[in-house]
PDB file of C-alpha atoms in Angstrom:
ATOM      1  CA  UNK A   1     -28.877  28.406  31.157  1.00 50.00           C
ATOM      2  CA  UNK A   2     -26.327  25.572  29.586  1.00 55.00           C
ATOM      3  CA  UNK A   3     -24.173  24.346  32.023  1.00 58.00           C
ATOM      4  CA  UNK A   4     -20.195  24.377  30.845  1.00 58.00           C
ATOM      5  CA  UNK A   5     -19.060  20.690  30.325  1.00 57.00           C
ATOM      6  CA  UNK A   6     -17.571  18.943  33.431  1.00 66.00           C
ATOM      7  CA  UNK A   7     -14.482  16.802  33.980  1.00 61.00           C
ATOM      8  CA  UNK A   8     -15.652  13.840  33.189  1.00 61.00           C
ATOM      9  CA  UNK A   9     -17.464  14.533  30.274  1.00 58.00           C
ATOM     10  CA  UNK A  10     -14.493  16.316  28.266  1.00 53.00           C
ATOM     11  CA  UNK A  11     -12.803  12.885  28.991  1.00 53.00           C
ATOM     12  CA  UNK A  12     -15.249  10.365  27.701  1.00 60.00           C
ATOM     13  CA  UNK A  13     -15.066  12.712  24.172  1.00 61.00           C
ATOM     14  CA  UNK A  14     -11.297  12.878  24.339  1.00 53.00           C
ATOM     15  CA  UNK A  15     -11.577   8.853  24.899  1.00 55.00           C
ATOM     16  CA  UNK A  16     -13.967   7.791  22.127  1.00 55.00           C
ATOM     17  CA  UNK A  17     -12.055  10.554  19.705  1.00 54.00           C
ATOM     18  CA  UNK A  18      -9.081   8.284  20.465  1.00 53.00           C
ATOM     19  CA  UNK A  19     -10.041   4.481  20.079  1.00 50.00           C
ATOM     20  CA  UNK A  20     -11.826   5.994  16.704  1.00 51.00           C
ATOM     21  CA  UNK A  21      -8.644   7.081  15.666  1.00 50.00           C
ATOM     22  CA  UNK A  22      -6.503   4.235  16.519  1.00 48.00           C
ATOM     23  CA  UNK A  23      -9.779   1.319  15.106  1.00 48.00           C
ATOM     24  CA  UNK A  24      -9.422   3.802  11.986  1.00 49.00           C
ATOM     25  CA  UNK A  25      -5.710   3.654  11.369  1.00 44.00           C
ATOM     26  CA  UNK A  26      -6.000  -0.019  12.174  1.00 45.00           C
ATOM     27  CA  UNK A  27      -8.443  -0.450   9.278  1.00 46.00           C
ATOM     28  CA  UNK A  28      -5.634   1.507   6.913  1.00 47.00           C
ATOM     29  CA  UNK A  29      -3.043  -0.639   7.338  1.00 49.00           C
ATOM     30  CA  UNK A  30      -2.266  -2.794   5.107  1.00 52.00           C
ATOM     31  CA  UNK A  31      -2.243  -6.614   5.089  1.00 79.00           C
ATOM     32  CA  UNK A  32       0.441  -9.266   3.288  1.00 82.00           C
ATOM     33  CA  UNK A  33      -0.372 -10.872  -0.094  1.00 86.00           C
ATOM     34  CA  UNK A  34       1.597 -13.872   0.051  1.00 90.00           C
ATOM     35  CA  UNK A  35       2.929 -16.054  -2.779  1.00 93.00           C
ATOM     36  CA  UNK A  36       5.022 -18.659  -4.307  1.00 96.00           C
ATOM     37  CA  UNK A  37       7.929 -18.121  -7.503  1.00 96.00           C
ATOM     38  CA  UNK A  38       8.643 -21.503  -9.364  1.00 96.00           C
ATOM     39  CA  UNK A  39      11.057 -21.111 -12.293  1.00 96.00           C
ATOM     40  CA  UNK A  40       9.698 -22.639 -16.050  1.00 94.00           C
ATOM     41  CA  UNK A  41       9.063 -26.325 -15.982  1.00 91.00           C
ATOM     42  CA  UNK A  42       9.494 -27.069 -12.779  1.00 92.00           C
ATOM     43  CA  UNK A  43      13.716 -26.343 -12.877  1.00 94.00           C
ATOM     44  CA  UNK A  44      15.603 -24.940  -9.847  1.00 95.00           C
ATOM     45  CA  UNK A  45      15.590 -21.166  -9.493  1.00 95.00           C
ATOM     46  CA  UNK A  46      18.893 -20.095 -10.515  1.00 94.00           C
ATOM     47  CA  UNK A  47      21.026 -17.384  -7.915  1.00 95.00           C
ATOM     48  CA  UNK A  48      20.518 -14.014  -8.004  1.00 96.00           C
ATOM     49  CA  UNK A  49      18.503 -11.618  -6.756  1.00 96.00           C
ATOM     50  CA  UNK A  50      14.695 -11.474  -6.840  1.00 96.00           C
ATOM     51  CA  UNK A  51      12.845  -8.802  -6.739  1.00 96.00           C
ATOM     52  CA  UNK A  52       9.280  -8.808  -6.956  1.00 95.00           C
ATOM     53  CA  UNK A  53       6.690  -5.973  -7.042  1.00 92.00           C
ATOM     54  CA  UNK A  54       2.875  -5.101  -7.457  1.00 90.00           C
ATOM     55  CA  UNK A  55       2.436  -2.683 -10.177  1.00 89.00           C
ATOM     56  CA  UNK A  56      -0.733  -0.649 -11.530  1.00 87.00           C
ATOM     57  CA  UNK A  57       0.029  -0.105 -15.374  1.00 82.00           C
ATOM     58  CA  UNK A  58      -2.693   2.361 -15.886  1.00 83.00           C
ATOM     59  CA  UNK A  59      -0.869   4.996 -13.589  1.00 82.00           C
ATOM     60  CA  UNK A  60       1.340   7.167 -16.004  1.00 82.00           C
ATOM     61  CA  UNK A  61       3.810   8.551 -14.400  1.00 80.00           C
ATOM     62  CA  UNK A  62       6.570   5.657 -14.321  1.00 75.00           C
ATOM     63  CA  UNK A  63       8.007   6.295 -10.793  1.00 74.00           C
ATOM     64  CA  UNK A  64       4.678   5.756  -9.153  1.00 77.00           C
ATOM     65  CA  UNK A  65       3.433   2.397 -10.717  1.00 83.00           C
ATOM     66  CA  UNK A  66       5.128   0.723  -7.904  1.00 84.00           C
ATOM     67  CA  UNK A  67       2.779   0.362  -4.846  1.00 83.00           C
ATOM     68  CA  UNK A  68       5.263  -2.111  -2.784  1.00 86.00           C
ATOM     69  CA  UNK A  69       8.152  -4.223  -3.507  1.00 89.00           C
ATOM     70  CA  UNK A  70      10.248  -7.136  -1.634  1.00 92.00           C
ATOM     71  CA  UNK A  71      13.869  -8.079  -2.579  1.00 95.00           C
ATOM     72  CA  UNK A  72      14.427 -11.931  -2.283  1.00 95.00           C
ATOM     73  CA  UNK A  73      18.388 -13.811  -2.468  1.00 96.00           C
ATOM     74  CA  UNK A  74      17.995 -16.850  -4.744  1.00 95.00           C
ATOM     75  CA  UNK A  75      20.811 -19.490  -3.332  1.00 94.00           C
ATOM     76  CA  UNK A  76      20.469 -21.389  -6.396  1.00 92.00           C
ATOM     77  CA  UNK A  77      18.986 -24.809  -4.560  1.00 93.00           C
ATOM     78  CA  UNK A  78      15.408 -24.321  -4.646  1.00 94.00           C
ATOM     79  CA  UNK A  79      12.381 -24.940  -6.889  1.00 95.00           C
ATOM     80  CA  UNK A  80       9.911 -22.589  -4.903  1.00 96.00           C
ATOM     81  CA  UNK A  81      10.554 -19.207  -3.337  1.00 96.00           C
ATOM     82  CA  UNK A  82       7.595 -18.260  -0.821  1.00 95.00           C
ATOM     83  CA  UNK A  83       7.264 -14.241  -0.621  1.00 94.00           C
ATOM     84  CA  UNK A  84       4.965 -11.471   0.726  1.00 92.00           C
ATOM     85  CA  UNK A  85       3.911  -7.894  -0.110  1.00 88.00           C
ATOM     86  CA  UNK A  86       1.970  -5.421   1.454  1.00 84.00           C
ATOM     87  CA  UNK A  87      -0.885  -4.446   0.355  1.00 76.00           C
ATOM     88  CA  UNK A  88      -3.266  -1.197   1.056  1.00 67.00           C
ATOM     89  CA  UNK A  89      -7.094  -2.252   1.220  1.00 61.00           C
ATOM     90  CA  UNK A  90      -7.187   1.251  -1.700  1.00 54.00           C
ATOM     91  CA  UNK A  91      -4.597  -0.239  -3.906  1.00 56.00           C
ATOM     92  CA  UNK A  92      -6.597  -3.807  -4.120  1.00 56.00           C
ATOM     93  CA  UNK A  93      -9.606  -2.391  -5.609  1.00 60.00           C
ATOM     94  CA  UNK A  94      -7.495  -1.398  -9.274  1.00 72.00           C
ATOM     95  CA  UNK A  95      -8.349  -4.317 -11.805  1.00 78.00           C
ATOM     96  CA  UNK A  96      -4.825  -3.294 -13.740  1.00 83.00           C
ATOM     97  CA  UNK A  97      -2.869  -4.594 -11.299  1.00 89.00           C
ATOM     98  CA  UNK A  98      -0.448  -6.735 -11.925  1.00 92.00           C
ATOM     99  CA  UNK A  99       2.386  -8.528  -9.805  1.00 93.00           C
ATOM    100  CA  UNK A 100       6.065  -8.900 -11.727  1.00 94.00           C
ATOM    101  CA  UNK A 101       9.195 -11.087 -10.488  1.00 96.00           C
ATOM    102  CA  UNK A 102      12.581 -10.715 -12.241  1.00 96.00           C
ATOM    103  CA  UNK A 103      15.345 -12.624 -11.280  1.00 97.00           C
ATOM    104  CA  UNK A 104      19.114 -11.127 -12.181  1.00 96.00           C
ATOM    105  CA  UNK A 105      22.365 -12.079 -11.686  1.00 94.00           C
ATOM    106  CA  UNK A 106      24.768 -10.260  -9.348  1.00 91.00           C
ATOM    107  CA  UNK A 107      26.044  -8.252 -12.415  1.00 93.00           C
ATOM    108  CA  UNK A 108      22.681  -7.185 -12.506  1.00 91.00           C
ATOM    109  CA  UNK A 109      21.755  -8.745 -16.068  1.00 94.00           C
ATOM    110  CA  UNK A 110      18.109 -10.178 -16.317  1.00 96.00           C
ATOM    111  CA  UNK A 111      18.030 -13.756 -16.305  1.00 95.00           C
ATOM    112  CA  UNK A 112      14.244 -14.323 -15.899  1.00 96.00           C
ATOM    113  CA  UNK A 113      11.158 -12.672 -15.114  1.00 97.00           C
ATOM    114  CA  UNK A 114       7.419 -13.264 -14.780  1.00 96.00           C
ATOM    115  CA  UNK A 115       4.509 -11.473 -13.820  1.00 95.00           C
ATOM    116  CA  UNK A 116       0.383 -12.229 -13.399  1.00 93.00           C
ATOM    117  CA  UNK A 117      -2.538 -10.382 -13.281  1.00 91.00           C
ATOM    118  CA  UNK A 118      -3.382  -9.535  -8.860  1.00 89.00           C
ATOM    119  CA  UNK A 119      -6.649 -11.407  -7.550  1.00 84.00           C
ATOM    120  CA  UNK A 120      -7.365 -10.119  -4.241  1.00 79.00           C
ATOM    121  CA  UNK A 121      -8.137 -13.372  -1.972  1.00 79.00           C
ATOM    122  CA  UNK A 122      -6.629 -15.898  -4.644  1.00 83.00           C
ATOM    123  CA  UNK A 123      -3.193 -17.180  -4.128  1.00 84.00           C
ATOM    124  CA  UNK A 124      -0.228 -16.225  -6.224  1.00 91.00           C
ATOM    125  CA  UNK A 125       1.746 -18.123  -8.200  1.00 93.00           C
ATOM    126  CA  UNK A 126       4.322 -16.646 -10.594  1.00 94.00           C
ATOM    127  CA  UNK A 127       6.126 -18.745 -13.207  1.00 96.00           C
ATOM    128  CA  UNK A 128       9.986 -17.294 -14.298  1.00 97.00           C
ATOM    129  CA  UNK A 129      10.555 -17.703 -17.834  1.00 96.00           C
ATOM    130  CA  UNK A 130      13.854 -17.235 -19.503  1.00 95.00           C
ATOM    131  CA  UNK A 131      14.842 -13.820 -20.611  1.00 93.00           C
ATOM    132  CA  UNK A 132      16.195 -14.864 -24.093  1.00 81.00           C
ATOM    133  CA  UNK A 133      18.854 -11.768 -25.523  1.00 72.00           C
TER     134      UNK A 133
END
């Protein structure tokens, strides 16, 4: 004859069931690719608003390329903005991925953009060149 579980039991299971669920959502998150943005030949980053994001060009559908994004305020005074994205452990496996700054004025035309093909483990360093119109 099986004896019904005790107490004590039903509260070890309960407990393992929930450190593996918070060591696996702990393994999902995501962590920070970090960066630099220099603007062509070494020239001070004009001001304006950069936005830089990590896109995957083989996905079709246009409104899901995105996988994260940051929003950066050039001052004008600098030669090297730092930034960082996050980044889901899935998402770094794609070899289309592809990280793009552009850099536009407060009237929202493009004055410069960049982008480079992602690495994972290998520092980022984007170069703005010159949107010409």
């Amino acid at each position: 004859m099986k004896r019904p579980a005790d107490r004590r039991a039903v509260l070890m299971i309960v407990g393992a069931a929930a450190v593996a669920a918070v060591a696996g959502s702990v393994a999902a998150q995501s962590t920070d690719v970090r960066g630099a943005v220099t603007f062509e030949s070494g020239a001070i980053i004009p001001e304006g608003h950069l936005e830089i994001y990590l896109e995957d060009r083989a996905v079709r559908d246009i409104a899901q390329r995105r996988m994260a994004e940051t929003r950066i305020k050039s001052d004008g005074g600098a030669k090297t903005i730092a930034f960082s994205l996050p980044l889901h452990e899935r998402s770094s496996a794609s070899p289309t991925l592809r990280i793009v700054a552009r850099l536009e004025r407060a009237d929202g035309w493009l004055i410069a953009r960049g982008n480079t093909q992602f690495k994972a483990g290998e520092p980022i360093n984007l170069t703005l060149n010159t949107v010409i119109y």
